[in-house]
JSON list of C-alpha atoms in Angstrom, two decimals:
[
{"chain": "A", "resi": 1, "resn": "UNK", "atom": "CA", "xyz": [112.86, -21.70, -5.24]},
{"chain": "A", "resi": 2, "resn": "UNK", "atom": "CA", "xyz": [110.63, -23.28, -7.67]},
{"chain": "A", "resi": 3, "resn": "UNK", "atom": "CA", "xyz": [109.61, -22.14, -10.71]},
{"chain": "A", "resi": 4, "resn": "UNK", "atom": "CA", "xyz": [105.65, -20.73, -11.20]},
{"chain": "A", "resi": 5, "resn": "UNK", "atom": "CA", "xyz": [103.57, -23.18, -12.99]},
{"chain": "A", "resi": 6, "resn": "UNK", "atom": "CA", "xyz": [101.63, -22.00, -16.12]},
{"chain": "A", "resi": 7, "resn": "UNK", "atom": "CA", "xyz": [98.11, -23.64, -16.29]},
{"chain": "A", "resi": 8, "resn": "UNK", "atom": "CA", "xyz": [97.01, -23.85, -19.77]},
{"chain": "A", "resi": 9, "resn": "UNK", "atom": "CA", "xyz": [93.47, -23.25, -19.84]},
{"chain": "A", "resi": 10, "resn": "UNK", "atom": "CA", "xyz": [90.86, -25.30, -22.25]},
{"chain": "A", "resi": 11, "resn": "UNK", "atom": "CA", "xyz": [88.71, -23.07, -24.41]},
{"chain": "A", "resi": 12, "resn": "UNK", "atom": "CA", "xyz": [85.45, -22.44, -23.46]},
{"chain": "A", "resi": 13, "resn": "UNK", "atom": "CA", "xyz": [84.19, -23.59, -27.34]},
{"chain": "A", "resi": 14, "resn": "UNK", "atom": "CA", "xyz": [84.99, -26.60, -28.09]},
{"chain": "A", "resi": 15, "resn": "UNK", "atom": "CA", "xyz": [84.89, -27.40, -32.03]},
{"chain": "A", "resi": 16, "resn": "UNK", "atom": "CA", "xyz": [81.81, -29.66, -32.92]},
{"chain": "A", "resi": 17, "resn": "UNK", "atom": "CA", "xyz": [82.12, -31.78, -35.95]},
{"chain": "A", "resi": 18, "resn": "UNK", "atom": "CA", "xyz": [80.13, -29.89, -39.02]},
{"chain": "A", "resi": 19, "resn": "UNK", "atom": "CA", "xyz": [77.08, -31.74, -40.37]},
{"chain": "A", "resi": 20, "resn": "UNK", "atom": "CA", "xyz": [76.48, -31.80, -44.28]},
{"chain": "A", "resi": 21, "resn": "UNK", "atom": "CA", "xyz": [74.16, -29.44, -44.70]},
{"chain": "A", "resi": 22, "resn": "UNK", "atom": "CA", "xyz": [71.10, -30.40, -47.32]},
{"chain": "A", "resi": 23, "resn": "UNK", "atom": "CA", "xyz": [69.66, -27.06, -49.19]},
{"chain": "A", "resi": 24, "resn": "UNK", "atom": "CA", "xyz": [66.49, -27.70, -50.66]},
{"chain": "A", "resi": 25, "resn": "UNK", "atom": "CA", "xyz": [65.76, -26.34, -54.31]},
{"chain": "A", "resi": 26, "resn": "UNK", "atom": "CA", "xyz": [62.02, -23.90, -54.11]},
{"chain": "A", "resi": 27, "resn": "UNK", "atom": "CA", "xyz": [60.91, -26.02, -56.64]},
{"chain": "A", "resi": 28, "resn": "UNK", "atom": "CA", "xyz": [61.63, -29.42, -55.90]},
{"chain": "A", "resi": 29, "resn": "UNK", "atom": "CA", "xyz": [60.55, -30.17, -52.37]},
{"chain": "A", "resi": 30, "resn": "UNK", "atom": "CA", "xyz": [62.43, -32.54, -50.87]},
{"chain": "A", "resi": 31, "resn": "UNK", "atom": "CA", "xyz": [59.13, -34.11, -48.53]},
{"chain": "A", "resi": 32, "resn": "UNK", "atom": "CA", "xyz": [57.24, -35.55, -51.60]},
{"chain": "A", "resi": 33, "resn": "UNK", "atom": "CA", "xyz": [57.07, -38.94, -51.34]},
{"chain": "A", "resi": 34, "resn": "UNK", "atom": "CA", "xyz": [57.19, -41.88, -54.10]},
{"chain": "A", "resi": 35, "resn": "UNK", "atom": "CA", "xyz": [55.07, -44.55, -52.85]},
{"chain": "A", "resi": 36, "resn": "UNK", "atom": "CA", "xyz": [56.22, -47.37, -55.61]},
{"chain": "A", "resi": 37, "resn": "UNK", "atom": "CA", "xyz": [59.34, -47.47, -58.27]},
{"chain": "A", "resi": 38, "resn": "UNK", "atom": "CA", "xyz": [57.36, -48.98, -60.67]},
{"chain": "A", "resi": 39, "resn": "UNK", "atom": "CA", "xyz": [54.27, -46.43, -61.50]},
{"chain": "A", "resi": 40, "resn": "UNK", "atom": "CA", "xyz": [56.22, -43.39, -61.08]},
{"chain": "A", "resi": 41, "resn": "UNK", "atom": "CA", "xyz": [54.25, -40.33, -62.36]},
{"chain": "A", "resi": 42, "resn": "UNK", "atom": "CA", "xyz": [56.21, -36.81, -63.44]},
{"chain": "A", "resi": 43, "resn": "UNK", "atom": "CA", "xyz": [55.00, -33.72, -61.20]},
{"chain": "A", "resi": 44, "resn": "UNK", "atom": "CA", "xyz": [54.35, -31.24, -62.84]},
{"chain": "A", "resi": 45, "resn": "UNK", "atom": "CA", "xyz": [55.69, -27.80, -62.67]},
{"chain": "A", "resi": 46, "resn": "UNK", "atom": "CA", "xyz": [52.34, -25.78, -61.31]},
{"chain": "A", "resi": 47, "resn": "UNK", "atom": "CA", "xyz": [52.15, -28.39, -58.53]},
{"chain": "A", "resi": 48, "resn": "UNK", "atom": "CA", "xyz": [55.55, -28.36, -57.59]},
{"chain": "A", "resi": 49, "resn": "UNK", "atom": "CA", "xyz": [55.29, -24.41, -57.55]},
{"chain": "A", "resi": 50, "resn": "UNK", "atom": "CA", "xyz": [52.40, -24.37, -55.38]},
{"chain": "A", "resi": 51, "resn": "UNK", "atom": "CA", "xyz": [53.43, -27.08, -52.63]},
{"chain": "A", "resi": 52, "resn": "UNK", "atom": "CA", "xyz": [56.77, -24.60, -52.11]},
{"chain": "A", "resi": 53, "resn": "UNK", "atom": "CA", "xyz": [54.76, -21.37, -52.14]},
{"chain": "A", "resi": 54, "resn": "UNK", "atom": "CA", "xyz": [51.72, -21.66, -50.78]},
{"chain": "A", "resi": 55, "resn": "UNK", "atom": "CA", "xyz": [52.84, -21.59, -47.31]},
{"chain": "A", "resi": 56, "resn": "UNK", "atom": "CA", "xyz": [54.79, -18.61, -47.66]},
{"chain": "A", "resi": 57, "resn": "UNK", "atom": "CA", "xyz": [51.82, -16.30, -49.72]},
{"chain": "A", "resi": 58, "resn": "UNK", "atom": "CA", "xyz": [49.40, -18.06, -47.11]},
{"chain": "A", "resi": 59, "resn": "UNK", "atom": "CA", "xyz": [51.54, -16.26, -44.38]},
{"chain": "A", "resi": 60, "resn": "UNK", "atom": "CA", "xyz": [52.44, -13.32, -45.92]},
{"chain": "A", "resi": 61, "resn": "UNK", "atom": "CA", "xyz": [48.43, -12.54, -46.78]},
{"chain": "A", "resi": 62, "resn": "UNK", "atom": "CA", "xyz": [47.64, -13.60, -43.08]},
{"chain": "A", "resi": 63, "resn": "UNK", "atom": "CA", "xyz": [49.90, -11.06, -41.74]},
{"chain": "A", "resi": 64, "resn": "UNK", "atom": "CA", "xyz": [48.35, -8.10, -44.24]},
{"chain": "A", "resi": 65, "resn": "UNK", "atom": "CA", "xyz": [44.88, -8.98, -42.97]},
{"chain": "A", "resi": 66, "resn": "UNK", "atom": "CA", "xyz": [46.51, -8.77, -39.21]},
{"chain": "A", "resi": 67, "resn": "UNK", "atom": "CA", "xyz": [48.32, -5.57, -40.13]},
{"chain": "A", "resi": 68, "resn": "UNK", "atom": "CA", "xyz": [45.13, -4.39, -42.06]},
{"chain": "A", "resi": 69, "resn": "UNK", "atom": "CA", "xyz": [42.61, -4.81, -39.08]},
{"chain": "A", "resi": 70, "resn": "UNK", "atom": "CA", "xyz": [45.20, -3.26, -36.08]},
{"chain": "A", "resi": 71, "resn": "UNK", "atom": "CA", "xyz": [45.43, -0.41, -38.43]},
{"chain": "A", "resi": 72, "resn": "UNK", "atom": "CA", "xyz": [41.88, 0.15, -38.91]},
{"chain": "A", "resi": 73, "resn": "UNK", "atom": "CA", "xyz": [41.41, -0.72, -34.92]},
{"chain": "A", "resi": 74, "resn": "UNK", "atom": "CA", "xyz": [43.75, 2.14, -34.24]},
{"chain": "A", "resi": 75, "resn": "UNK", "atom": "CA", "xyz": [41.77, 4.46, -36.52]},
{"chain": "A", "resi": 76, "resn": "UNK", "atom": "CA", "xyz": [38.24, 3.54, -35.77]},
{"chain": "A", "resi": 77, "resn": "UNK", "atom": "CA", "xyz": [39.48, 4.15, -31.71]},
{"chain": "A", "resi": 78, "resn": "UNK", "atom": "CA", "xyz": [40.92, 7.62, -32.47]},
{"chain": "A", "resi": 79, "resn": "UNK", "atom": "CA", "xyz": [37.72, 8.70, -34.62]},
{"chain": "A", "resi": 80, "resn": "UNK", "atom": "CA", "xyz": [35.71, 7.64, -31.90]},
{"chain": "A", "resi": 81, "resn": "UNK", "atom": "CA", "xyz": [37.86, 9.21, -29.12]},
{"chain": "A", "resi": 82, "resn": "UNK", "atom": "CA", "xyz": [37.59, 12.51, -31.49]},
{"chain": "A", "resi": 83, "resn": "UNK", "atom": "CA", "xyz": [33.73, 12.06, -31.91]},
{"chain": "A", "resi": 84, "resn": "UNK", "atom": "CA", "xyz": [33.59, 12.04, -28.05]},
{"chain": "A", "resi": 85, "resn": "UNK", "atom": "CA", "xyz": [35.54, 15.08, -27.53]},
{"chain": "A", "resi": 86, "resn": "UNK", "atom": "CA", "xyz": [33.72, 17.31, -30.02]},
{"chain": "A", "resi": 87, "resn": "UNK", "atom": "CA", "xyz": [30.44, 15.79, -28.16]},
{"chain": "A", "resi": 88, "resn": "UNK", "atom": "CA", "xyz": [31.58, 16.44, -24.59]},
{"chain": "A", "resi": 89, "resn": "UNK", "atom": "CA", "xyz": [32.59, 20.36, -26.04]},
{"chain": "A", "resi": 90, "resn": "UNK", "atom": "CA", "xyz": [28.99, 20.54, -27.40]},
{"chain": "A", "resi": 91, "resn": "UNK", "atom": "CA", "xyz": [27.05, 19.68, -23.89]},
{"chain": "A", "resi": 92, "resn": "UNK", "atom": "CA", "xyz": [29.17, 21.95, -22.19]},
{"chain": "A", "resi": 93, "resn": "UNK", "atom": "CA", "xyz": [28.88, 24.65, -24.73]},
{"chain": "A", "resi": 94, "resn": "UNK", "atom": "CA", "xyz": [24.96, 23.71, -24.92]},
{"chain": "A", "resi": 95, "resn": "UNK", "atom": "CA", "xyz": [25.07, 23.90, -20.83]},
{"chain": "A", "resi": 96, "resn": "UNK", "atom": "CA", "xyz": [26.68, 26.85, -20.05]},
{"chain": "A", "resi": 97, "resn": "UNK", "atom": "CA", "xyz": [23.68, 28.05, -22.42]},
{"chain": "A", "resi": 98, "resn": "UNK", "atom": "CA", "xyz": [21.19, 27.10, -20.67]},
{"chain": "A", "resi": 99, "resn": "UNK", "atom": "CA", "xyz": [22.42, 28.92, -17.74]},
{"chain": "A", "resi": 100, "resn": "UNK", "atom": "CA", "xyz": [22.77, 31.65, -19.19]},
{"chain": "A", "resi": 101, "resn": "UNK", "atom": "CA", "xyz": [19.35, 31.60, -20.73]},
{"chain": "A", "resi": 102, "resn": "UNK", "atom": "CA", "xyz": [18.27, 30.59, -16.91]},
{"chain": "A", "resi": 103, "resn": "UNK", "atom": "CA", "xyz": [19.77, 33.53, -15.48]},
{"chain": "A", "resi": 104, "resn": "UNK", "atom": "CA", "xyz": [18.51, 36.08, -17.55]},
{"chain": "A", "resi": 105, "resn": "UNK", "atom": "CA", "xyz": [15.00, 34.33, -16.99]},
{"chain": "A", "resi": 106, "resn": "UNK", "atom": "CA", "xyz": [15.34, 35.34, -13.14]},
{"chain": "A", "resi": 107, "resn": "UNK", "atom": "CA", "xyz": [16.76, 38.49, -13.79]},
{"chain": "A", "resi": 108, "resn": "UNK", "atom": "CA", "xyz": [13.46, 39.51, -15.84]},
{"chain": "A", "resi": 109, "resn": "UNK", "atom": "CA", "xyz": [11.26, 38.19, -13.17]},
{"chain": "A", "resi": 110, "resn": "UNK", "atom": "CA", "xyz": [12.77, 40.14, -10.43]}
]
């Protein structure tokens, strides 16, 4: 008889080689550019700040204002839903009146 053969199997992940990864400092952006060695000019702090921030406070005020308006959409549609109610309550209320006012009208003339 011969002896079973094992199959090893490969793994299904194979291990990619790890890329250095870069972190960027918040206040030193790494995309500003230096156009010439020789009439390099020092950035200063507040424009530093404000290239990494902006985007982020930009984004994070957008998203209030979106937040802001759904909210008050919502609101403004249940008031008016509410409104409508109370309205629709009032004509039949006011109807059912004027039937009754109606009826007793005919009963007099009789």
């Amino acid at each position: 008889m011969s002896r079973p053969t094992t199959n090893k199997m490969s793994p299904l992940r194979t291990t990619l080689p790890r890329l250095p990864v870069f972190r960027r400092s918040i206040f030193t952006p790494s995309h500003l550019r230096q156009y010439s060695s020789s009439s390099q000019k020092p950035t200063s702090q507040t424009g530093v700040f404000y290239k990494a921030w902006t985007r982020p406070v930009a984004k994070t005020a957008l998203l209030a204002v979106f937040v802001y308006q759904l909210a008050y959409w919502g609101w403004s549609k249940l008031e008016v839903d509410d409104i409508k109610e109370q309205k629709k309550a009032e004509i039949i209320r006011l109807e059912a009146q004027v039937k009754k006012l109606q009826d007793e009208k005919r009963r007099e003339e009789k």
